[in-house]
Coordinates of C-alpha atoms in Angstrom, one line a residue:
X77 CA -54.2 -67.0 -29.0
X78 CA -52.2 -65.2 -26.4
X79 CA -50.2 -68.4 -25.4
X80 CA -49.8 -69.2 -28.7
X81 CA -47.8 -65.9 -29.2
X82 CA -45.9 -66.3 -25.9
X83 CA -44.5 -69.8 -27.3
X84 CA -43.6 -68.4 -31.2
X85 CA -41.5 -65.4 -28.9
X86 CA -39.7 -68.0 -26.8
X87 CA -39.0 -70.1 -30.2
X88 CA -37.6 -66.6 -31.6
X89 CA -35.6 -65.8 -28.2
X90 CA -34.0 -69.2 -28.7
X91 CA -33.1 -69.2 -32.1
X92 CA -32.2 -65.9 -32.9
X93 CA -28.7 -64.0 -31.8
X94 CA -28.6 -61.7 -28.9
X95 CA -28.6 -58.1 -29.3
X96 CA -28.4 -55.6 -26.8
X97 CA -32.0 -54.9 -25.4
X98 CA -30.6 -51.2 -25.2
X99 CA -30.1 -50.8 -29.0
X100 CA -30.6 -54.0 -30.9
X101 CA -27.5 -54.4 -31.7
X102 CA -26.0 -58.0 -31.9
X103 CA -23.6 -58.5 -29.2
X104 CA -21.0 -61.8 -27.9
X105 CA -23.2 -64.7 -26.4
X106 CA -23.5 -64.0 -22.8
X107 CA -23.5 -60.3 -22.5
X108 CA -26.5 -58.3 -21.6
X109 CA -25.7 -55.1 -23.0
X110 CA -23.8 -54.1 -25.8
X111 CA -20.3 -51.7 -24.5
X112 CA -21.7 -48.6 -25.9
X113 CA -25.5 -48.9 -23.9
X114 CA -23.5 -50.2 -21.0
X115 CA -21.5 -47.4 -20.5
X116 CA -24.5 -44.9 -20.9
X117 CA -26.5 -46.8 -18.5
X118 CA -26.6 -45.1 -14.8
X119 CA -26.5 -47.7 -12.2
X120 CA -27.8 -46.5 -8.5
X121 CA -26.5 -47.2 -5.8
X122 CA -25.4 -45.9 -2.4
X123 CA -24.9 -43.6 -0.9
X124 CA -28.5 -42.4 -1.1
X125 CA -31.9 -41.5 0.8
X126 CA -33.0 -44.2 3.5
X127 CA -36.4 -43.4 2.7
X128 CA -36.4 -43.3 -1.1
X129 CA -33.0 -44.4 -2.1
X130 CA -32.6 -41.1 -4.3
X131 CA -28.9 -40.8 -4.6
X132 CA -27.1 -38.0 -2.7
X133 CA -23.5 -36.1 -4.1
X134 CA -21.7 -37.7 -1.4
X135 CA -22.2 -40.0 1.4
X136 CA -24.3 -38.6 4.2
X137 CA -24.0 -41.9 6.3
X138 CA -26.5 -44.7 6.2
X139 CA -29.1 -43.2 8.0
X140 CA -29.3 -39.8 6.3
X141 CA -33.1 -38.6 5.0
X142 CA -33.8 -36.5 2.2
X143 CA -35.9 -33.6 2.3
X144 CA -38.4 -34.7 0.5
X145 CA -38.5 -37.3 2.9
X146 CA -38.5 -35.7 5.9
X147 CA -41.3 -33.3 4.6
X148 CA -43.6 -36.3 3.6
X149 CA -42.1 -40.1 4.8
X150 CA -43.5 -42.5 2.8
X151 CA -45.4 -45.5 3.3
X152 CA -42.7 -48.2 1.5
X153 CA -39.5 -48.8 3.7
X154 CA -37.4 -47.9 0.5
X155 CA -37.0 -48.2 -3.1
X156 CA -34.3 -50.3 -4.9
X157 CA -33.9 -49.4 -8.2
X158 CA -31.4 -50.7 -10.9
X159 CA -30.7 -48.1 -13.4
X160 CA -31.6 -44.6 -13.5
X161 CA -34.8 -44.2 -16.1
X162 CA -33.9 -42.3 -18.9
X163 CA -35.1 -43.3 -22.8
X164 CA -32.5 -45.7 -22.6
X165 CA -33.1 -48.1 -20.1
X166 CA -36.4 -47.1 -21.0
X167 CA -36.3 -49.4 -24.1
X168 CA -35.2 -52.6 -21.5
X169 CA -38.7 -52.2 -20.1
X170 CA -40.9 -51.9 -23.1
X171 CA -38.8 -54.4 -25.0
X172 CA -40.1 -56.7 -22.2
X173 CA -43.6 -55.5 -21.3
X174 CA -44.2 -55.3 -25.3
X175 CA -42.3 -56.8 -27.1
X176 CA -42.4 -60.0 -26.2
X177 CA -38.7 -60.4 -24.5
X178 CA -39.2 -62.5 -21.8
X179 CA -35.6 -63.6 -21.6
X180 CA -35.0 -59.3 -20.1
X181 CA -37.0 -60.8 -16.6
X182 CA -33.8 -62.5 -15.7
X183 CA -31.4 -60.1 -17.1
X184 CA -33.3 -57.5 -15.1
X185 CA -33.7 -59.8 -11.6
X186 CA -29.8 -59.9 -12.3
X187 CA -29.0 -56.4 -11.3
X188 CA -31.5 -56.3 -8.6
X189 CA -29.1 -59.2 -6.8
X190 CA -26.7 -56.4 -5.3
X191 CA -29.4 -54.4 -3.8
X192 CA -31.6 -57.5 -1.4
X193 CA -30.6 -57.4 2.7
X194 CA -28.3 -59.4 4.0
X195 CA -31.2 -61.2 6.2
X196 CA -33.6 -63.0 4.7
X197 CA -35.3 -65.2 6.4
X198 CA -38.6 -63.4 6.9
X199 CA -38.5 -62.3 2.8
X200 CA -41.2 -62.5 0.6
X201 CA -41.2 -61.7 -3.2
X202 CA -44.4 -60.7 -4.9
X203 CA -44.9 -58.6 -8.0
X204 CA -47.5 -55.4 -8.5
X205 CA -50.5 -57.2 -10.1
X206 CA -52.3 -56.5 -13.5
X207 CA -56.2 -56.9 -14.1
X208 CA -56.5 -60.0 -15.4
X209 CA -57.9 -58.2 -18.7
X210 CA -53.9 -57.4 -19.3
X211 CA -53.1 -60.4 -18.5
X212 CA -55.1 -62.5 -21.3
X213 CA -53.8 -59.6 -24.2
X214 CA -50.0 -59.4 -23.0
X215 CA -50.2 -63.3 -21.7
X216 CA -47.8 -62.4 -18.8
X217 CA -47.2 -59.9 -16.2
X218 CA -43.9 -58.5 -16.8
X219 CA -43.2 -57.4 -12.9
X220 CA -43.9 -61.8 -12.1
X221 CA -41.8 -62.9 -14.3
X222 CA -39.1 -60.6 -12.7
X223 CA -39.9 -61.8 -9.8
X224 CA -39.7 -65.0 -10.2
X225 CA -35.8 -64.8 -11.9
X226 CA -35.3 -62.9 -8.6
X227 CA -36.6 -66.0 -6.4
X228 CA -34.8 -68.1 -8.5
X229 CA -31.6 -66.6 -8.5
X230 CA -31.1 -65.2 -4.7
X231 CA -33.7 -68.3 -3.3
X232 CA -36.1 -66.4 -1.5
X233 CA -39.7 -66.8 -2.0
X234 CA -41.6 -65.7 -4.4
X235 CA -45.4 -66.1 -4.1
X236 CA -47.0 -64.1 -6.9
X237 CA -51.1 -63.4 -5.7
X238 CA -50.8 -61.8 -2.9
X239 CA -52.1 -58.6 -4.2
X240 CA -54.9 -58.6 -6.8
X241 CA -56.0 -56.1 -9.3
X242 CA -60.0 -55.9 -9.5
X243 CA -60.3 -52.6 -11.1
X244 CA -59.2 -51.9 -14.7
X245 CA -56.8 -48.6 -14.7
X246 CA -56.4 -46.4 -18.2
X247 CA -52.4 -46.8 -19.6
X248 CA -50.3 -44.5 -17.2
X249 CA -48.2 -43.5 -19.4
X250 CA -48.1 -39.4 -20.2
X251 CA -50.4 -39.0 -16.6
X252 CA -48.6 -36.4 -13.9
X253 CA -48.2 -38.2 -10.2
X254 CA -52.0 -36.4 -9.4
X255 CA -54.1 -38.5 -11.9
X256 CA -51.7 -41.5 -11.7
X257 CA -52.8 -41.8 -8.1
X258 CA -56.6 -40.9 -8.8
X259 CA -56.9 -43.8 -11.6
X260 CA -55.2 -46.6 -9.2
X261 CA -57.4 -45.6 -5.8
X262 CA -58.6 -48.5 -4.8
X263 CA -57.2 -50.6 -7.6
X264 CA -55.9 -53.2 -5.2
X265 CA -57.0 -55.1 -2.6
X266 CA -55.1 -58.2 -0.6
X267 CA -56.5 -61.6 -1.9
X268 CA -58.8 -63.2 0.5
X269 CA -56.2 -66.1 1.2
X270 CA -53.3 -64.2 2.8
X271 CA -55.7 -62.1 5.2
X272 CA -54.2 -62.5 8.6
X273 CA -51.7 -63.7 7.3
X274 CA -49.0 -61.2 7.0
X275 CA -48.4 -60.0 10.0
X276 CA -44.5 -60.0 10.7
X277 CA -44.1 -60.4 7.0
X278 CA -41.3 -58.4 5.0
X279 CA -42.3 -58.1 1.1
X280 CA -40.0 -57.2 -1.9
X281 CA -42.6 -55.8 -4.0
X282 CA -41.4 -56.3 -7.5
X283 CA -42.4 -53.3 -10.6
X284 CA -41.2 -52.8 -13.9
X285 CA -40.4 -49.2 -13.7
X286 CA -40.6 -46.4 -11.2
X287 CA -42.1 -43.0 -12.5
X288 CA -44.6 -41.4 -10.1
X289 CA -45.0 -44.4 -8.1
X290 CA -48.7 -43.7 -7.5
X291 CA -49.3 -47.4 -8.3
X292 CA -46.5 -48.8 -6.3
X293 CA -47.7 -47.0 -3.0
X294 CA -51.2 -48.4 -3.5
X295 CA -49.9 -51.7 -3.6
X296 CA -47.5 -51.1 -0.1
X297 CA -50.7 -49.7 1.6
X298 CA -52.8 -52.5 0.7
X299 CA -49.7 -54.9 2.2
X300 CA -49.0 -52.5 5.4
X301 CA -53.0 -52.4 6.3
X302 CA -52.8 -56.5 5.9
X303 CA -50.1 -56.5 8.2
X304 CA -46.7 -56.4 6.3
X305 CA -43.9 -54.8 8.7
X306 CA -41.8 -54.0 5.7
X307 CA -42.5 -53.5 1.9
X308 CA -39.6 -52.3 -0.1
X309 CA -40.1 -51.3 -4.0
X310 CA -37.6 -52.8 -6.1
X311 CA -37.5 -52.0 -9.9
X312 CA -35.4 -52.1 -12.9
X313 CA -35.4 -48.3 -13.3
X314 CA -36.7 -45.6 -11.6
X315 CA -37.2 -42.0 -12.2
X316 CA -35.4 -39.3 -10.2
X317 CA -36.2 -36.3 -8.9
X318 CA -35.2 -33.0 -10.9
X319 CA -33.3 -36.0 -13.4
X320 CA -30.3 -36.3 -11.0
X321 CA -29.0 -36.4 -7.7
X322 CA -30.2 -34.7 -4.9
X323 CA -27.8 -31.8 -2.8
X324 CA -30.9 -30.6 -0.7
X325 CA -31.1 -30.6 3.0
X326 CA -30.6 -33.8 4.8
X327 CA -31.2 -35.1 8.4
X328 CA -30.1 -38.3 10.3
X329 CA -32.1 -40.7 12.5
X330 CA -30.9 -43.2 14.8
X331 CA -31.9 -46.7 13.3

């Protein structure tokens, strides 16, 4: 039944116009966005936290922490975030996750190009996993197949079960970062294949959306206690802290 579904919502993506995934709205073939969502849309970028990527007011050099940071590092090495979450690029995600529109994966691994390091060659791509429960209802995992346009667009490898979900979490959604993190403790574990076999790995760990990132840290622990040197969090948006930039003390480290 579920792949049945996933094949009528390809036929539909096919033969039906594009419209902006923003809005709805039809827009010209080849666009992503219609102008009016595009110019709403808050693209990140630097300059910005090392540790979180949280943009700062101005540039505080490359190697400048947040306070938040600073107070409490984290355990990812960085997040990489597209668009700034807000209930418009809001509707990008759930168009996807729910609504069936596959086609977003690529549009989405599009606008994470700009943010992947220049070297490469130790790279993995793998996605945050759902239970396999989600999996048979939704017939995809929305953060895979984002992944995958990622590995097929920049050529860097994407091995999708690295991480496995054996425990069943409640929706996240309306949660504060406190029972997020309660309901994904010890939601993940490494799949027996890849133990040992991490070590001088560096994973691009590949979500949908950013909010608390409770389940997104259990996922870079789980890699960093198999051995991963480097995890970084790369989404489509991600929410910020206070719902802008941040002006609070800074400090710099030597890389």
């Amino acid at each position: 039944m579920a792949k049945g579904r996933h094949i009528f919502h390809d036929m539909l993506n096919w033969v039906l116009p594009e419209r902006c995934p923003c809005c709805g709205v039809i827009i010209a073939a080849g666009g992503s966005f219609c102008v009016s969502c595009w110019q709403k849309l808050e693209f990140l970028g630097a300059p910005w936290c090392r540790g979180c990527a949280t943009p700062f007011e101005f540039d505080r050099g490359a190697d400048a922490y947040c306070a938040s940071c600073i107070a409490n590092p984290p355990r990812h090495d960085g997040i990489r975030a597209a668009v700034k979450y807000d209930d418009l690029s809001a509707q990008v995600a759930l168009r996807l996750k729910y609504g069936g529109k596959i086609g977003l994966a690529r549009v989405i691994a599009q606008h994470m190009l700009r943010h992947l390091p220049e070297e490469q060659a130790q790279l993995v791509i793998t996605p945050v996993p759902l239970h396999w429960t989600r999996i048979w209802s939704r017939s995809f995992n929305q953060s895979a197949l984002i992944g995958k346009q990622l590995s097929a667009l920049s050529g860097i490898a994407f091995v999708p079960d690295i991480l496995v979900r054996h425990k069943r979490t409640p929706s996240m959604r309306g949660l504060d970062h406190k029972r997020r993190r309660q309901a994904v403790a010890r939601a993940f574990a490494l799949h027996p294949k890849y133990q040992g076999k991490l070590k001088g790995r560096c994973i691009i760990l590949i979500d949908d959306v950013l909010t608390t990132g409770a389940t997104s840290d259990g996922c870079v622990a789980v890699l960093k206690r198999g051995g991963a040197d480097w995890v970084q969090i790369f989404c489509w948006a991600r929410a910020l802290r206070g719902g802008g930039t941040q002006a609070d003390a800074t400090i710099s480290f030597d890389a």
